[in-house]
Coordinates of C-alpha atoms in Angstrom, one line a residue:
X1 CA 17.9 -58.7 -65.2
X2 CA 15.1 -56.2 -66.2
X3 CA 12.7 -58.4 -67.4
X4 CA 12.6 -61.0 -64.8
X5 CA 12.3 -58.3 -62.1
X6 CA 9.6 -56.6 -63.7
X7 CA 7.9 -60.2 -63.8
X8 CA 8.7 -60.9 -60.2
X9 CA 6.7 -57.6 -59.4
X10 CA 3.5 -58.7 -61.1
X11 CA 3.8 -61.9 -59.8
X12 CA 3.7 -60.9 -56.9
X13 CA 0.7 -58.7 -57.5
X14 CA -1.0 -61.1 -58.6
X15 CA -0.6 -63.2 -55.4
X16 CA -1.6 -60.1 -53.3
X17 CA -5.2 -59.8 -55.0
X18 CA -5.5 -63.0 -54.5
X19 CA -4.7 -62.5 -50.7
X20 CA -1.9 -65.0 -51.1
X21 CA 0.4 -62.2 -48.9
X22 CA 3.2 -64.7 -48.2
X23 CA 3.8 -65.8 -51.8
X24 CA 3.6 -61.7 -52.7
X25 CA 6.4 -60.8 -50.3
X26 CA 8.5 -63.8 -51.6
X27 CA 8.2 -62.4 -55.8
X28 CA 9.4 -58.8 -53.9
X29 CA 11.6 -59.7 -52.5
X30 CA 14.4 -60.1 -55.0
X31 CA 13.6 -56.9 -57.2
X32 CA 13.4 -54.7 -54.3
X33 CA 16.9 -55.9 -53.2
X34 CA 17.9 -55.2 -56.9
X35 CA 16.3 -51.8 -56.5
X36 CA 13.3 -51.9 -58.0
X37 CA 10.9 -48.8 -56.4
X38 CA 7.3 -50.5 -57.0
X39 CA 8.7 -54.0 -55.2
X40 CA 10.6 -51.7 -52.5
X41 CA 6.9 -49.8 -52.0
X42 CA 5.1 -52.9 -52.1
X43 CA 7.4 -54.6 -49.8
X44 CA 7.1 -51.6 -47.4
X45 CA 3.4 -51.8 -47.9
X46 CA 3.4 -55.4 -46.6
X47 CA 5.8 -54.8 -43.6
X48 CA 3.4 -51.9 -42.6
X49 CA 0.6 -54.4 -42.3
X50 CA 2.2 -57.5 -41.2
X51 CA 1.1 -58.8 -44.3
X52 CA 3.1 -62.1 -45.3
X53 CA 5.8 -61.0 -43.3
X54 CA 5.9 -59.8 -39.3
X55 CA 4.8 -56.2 -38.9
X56 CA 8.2 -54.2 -38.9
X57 CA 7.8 -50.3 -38.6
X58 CA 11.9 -50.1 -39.5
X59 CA 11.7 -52.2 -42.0
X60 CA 9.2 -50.5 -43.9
X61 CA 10.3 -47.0 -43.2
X62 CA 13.6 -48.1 -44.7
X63 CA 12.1 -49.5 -48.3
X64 CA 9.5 -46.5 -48.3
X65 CA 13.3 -44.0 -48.1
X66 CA 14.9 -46.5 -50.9
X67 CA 11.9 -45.8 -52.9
X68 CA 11.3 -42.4 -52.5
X69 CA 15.1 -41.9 -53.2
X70 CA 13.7 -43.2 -56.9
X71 CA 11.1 -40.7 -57.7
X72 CA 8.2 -43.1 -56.6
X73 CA 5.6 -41.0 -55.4
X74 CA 3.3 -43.0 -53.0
X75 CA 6.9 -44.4 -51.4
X76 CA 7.8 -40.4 -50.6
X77 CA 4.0 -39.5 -49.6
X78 CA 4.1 -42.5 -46.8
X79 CA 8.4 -41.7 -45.9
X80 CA 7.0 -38.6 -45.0
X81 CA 4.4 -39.4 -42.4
X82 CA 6.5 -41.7 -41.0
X83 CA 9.4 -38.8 -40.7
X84 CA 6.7 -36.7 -39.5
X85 CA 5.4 -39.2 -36.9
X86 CA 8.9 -39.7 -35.3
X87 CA 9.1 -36.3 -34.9
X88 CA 11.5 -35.6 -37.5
X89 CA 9.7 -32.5 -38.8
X90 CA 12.1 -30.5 -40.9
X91 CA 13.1 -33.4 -42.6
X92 CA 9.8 -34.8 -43.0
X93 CA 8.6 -31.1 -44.8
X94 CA 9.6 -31.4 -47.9
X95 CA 7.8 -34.3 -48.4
X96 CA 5.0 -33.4 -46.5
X97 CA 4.7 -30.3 -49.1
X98 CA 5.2 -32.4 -51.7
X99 CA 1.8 -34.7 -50.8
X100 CA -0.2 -32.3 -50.3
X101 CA 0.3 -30.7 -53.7
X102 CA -0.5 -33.6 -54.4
X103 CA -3.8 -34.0 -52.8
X104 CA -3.0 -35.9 -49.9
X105 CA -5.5 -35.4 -47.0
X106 CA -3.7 -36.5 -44.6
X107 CA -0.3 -34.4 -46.0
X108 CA -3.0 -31.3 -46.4
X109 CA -4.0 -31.5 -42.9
X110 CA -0.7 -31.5 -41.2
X111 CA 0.5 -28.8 -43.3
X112 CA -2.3 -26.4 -42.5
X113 CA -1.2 -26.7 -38.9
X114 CA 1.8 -25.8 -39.4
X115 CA 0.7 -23.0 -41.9
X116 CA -1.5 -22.0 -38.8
X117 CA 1.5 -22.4 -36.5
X118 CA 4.0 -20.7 -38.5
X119 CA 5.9 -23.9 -37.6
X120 CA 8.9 -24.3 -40.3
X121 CA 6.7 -22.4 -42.9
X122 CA 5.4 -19.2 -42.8
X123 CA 2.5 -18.4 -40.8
X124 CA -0.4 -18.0 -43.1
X125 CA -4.5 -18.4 -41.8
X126 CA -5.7 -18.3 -45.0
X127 CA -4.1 -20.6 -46.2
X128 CA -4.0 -23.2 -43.1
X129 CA -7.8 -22.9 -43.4
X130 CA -7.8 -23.8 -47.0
X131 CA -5.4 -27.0 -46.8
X132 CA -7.2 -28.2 -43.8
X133 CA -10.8 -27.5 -45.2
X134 CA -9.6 -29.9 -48.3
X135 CA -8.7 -32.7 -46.1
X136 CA -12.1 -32.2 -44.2
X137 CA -14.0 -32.4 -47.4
X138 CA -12.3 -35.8 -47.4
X139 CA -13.9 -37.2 -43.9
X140 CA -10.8 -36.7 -42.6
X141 CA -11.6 -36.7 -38.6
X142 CA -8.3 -34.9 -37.2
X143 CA -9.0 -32.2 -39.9
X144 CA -12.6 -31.6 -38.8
X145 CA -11.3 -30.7 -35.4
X146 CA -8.9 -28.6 -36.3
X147 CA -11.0 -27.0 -38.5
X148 CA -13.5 -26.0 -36.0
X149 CA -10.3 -24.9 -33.5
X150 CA -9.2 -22.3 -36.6
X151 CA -12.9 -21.2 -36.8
X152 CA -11.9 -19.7 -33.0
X153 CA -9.0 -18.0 -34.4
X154 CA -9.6 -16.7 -37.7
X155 CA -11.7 -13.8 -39.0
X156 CA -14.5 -14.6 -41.2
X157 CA -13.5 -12.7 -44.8
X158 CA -9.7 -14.7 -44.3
X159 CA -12.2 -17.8 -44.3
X160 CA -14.4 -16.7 -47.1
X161 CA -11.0 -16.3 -49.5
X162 CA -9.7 -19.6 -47.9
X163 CA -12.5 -21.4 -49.9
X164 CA -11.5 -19.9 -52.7
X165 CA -8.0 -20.8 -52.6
X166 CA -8.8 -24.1 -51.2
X167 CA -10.6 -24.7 -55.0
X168 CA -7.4 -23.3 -56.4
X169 CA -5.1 -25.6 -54.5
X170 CA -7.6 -28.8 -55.7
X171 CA -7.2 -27.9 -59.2
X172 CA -3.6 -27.6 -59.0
X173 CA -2.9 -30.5 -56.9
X174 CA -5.3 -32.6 -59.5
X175 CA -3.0 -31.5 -61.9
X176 CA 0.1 -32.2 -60.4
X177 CA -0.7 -35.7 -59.8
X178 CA -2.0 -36.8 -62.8
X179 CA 1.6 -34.8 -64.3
X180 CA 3.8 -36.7 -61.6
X181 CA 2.2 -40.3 -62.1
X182 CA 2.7 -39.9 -65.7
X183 CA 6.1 -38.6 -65.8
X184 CA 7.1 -41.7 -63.6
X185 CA 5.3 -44.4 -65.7
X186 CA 3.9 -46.1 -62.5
X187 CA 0.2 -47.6 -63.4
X188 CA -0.5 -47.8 -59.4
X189 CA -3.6 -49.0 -58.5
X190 CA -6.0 -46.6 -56.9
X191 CA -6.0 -46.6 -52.9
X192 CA -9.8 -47.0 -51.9
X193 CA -9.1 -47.6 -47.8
X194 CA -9.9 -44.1 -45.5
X195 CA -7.0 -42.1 -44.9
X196 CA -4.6 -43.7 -42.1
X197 CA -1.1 -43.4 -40.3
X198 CA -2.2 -39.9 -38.7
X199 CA -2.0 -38.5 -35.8
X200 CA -4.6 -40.3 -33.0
X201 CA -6.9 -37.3 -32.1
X202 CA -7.1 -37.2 -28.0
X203 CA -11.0 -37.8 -26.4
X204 CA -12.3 -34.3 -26.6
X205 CA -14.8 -32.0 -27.2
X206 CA -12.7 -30.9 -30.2
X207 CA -11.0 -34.3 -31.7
X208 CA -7.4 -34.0 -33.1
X209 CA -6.1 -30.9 -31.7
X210 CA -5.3 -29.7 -28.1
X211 CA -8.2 -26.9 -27.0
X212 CA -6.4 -23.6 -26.5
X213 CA -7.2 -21.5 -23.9
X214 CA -6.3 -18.1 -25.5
X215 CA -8.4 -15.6 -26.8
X216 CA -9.2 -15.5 -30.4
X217 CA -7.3 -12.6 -30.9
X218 CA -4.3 -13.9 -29.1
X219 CA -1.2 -14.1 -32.5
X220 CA 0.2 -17.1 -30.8
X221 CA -2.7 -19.2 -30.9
X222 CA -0.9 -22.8 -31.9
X223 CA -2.6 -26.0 -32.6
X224 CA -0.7 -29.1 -32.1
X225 CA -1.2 -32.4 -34.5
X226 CA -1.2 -35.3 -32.3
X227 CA 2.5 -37.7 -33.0
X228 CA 1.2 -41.2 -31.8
X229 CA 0.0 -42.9 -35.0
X230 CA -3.0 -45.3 -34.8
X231 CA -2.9 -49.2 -35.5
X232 CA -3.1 -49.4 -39.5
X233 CA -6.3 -51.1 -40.7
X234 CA -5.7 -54.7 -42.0
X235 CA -9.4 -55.5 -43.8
X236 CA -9.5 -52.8 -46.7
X237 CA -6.8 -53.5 -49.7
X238 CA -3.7 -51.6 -50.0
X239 CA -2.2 -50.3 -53.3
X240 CA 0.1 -52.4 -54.7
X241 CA 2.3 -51.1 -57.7
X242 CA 1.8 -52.8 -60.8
X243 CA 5.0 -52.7 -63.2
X244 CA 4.8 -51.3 -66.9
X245 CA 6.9 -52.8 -69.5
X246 CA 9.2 -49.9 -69.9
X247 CA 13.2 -49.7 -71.3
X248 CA 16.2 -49.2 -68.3
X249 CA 17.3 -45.7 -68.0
X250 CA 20.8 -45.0 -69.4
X251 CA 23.7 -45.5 -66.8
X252 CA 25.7 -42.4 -68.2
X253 CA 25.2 -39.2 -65.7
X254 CA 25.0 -36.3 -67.9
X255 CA 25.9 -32.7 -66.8
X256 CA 25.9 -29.0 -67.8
X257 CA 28.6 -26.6 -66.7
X258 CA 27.5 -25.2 -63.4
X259 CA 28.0 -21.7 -61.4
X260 CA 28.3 -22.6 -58.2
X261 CA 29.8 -26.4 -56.9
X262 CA 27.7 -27.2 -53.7
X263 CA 26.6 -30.6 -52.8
X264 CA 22.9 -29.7 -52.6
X265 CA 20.3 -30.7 -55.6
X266 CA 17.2 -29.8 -56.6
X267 CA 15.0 -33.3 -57.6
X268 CA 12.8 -32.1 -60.5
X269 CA 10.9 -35.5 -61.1
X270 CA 11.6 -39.0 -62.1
X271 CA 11.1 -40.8 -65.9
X272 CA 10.5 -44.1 -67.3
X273 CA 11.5 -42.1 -70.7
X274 CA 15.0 -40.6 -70.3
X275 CA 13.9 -38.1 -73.3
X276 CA 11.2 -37.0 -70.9
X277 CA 14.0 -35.7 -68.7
X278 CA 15.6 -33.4 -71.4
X279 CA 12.4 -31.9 -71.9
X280 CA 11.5 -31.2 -68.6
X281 CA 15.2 -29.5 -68.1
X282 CA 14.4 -27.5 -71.4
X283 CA 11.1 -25.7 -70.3
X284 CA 13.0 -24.9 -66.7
X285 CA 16.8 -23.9 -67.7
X286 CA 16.0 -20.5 -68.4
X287 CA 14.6 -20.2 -64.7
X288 CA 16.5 -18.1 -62.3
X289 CA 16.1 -21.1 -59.8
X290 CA 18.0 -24.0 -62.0
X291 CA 19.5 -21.1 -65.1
X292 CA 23.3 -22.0 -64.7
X293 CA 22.8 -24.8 -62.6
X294 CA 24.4 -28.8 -63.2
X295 CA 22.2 -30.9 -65.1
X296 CA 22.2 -34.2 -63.8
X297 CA 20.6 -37.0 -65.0
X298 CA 20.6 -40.4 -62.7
X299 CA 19.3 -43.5 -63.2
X300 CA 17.4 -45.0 -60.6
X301 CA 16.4 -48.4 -61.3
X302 CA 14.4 -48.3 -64.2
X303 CA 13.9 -44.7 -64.2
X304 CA 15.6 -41.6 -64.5
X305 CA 16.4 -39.0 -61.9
X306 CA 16.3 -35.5 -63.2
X307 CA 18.3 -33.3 -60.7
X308 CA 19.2 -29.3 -60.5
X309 CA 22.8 -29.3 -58.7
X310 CA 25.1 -27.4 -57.2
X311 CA 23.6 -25.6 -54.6
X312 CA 26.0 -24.5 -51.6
X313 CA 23.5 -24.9 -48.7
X314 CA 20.5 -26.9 -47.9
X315 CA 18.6 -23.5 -47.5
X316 CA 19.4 -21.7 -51.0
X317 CA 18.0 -25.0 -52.7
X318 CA 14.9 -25.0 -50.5
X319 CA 14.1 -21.6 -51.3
X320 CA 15.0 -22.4 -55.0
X321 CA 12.4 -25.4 -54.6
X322 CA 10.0 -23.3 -52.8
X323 CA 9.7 -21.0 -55.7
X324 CA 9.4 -23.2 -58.2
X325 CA 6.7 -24.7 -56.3
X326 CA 5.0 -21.7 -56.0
X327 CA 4.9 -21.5 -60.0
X328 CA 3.4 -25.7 -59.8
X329 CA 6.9 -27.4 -60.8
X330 CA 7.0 -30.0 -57.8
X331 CA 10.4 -30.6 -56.4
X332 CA 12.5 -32.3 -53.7
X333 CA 15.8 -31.1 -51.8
X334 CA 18.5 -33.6 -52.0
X335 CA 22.1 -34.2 -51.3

């Protein structure tokens, strides 16, 4: 069934260039029910829109999560926004994190809020002022008011080494995205309409964040990114996933003896080359994060999920996660 799917997909490519939405939806349909990640994005991309099919929120949350669940990286940037949007924060983190490592404006400007909040992170100015200077560079209006709120709040050397780190984070998150799409196999084509799906800034002096009326020195300064998302634009093009011509990941699940049995996993990335996997387990075994850990290997579609496992609680593999994060090895906390 792999190669018909995979021609479905471009197919129905195809007909979306062509603006022929109705024809792309129909090619999608059947691979993403077959659990294909690029038709499950692109199908989630249409019922965003209302493109081909009737605009349906659910609906696309739902394929964006199947997706995600696969290791496709656009599916989890846009899964997380949504989370985020619905006000399902903690869950929505991890991904959140995730996309702005990533380079994601609008990820990068709703995690340097909550850097500035020390909401479900810790509180950290310098860094909040970095994040959200990067997603200003981008146009990004909700970051430029928030940007000009932290300005009230923080002093002006924390600034100065926020640019600094702010050119540390680009590098890295450059990196990490070229790294990610690779490891995946996914030739996606390159997203050219302005950053949407954020929060709708309130008519203000200050666009994006609510004015506080503390003093600067005040510690609990908060700013609060707005939850009501705007209508999406329908005239620029969307990105559409464009298969490769790639092998199915093996169905066997393998795994190394573990020290602890927990149900909580570390996702370490996602392959179109099972071998790429192994080798990605190799450099990171020795870790004190994943050293001792289950290696588990699931396919996912037509890729392969690389997981770290056996984690008793959902906070000892987030901290795992956040520290290998902290060394540039991406992750995601799974059950």
């Amino acid at each position: 069934m792999a190669a018909p799917a995979l021609a479905d997909v471009k197919a129905g490519v195809d007909a979306w260039s062509r603006g022929d939405y109705a024809m792309a939806v129909r090619e999608w349909v059947g691979p993403a029910e077959q659990g294909d990640p690029d038709a499950q994005f692109n199908l989630a991309q249409a019922y965003r829109l209302g493109r081909g099919v009737d605009a349906d929120q659910a609906q696309a949350e739902a394929l964006y999560a199947r997706a995600a669940a696969q290791g496709h990286i656009k599916a989890a940037d846009n899964y997380g926004l949504i989370l985020f949007q619905k006000g399902e924060r903690e869950k929505a983190m991890p991904y959140i994190e995730g996309a702005a490592m990533r380079g994601d404006p609008r990820a990068q400007y709703l995690l340097g809020i909550a850097y500035f909040n020390g909401d479900l992170v810790e509180k950290d100015w310098r860094r909040a002022y970095a994040l959200t200077s990067l997603a200003n560079s981008t146009g990004l209006p909700q970051a430029r008011g928030a940007l000009a709120q932290m300005d009230d709040f923080i002093p002006l050397a924390d600034r100065q080494a926020a640019q600094t780190l702010a050119a540390e984070i680009k590098a890295k998150a450059e990196a990490t995205r070229a790294r990610e799409l690779a490891a995946v196999d996914l030739a996606l084509a390159s997203e050219t309409a302005a950053p949407r799906n954020l929060p709708t800034p309130p008519s203000s002096s200050k666009p994006g964040v609510d004015y506080p009326t503390r003093s600067p020195s005040d510690p609990k300064a908060t700013i609060v990114a707005r939850a009501e998302p705007p209508a999406p634009a329908r005239t620029a093009p969307e990105a559409v996933a464009t298969p490769p011509k790639v092998s199915p990941p093996p169905a066997a699940i393998a795994q190394t003896p573990t020290r602890a049995s927990g149900s909580w996993k570390i996702q370490l990335g996602a392959f179109g080359v099972p071998g790429n996997a192994d080798k990605l387990w190799d450099k990171l075994a020795s870790r004190s994060e994943v050293a001792g850990r289950q290696k588990v290997k699931e396919p996912a579609g037509r890729l392969t999920k690389l997981l770290a496992g056996g984690y008793a609680t959902r906070d000892e593999a987030a901290a795992a996660c956040a520290s290998l994060k902290r060394s540039g090895q991406d992750c995601l906390v799974t059950q």
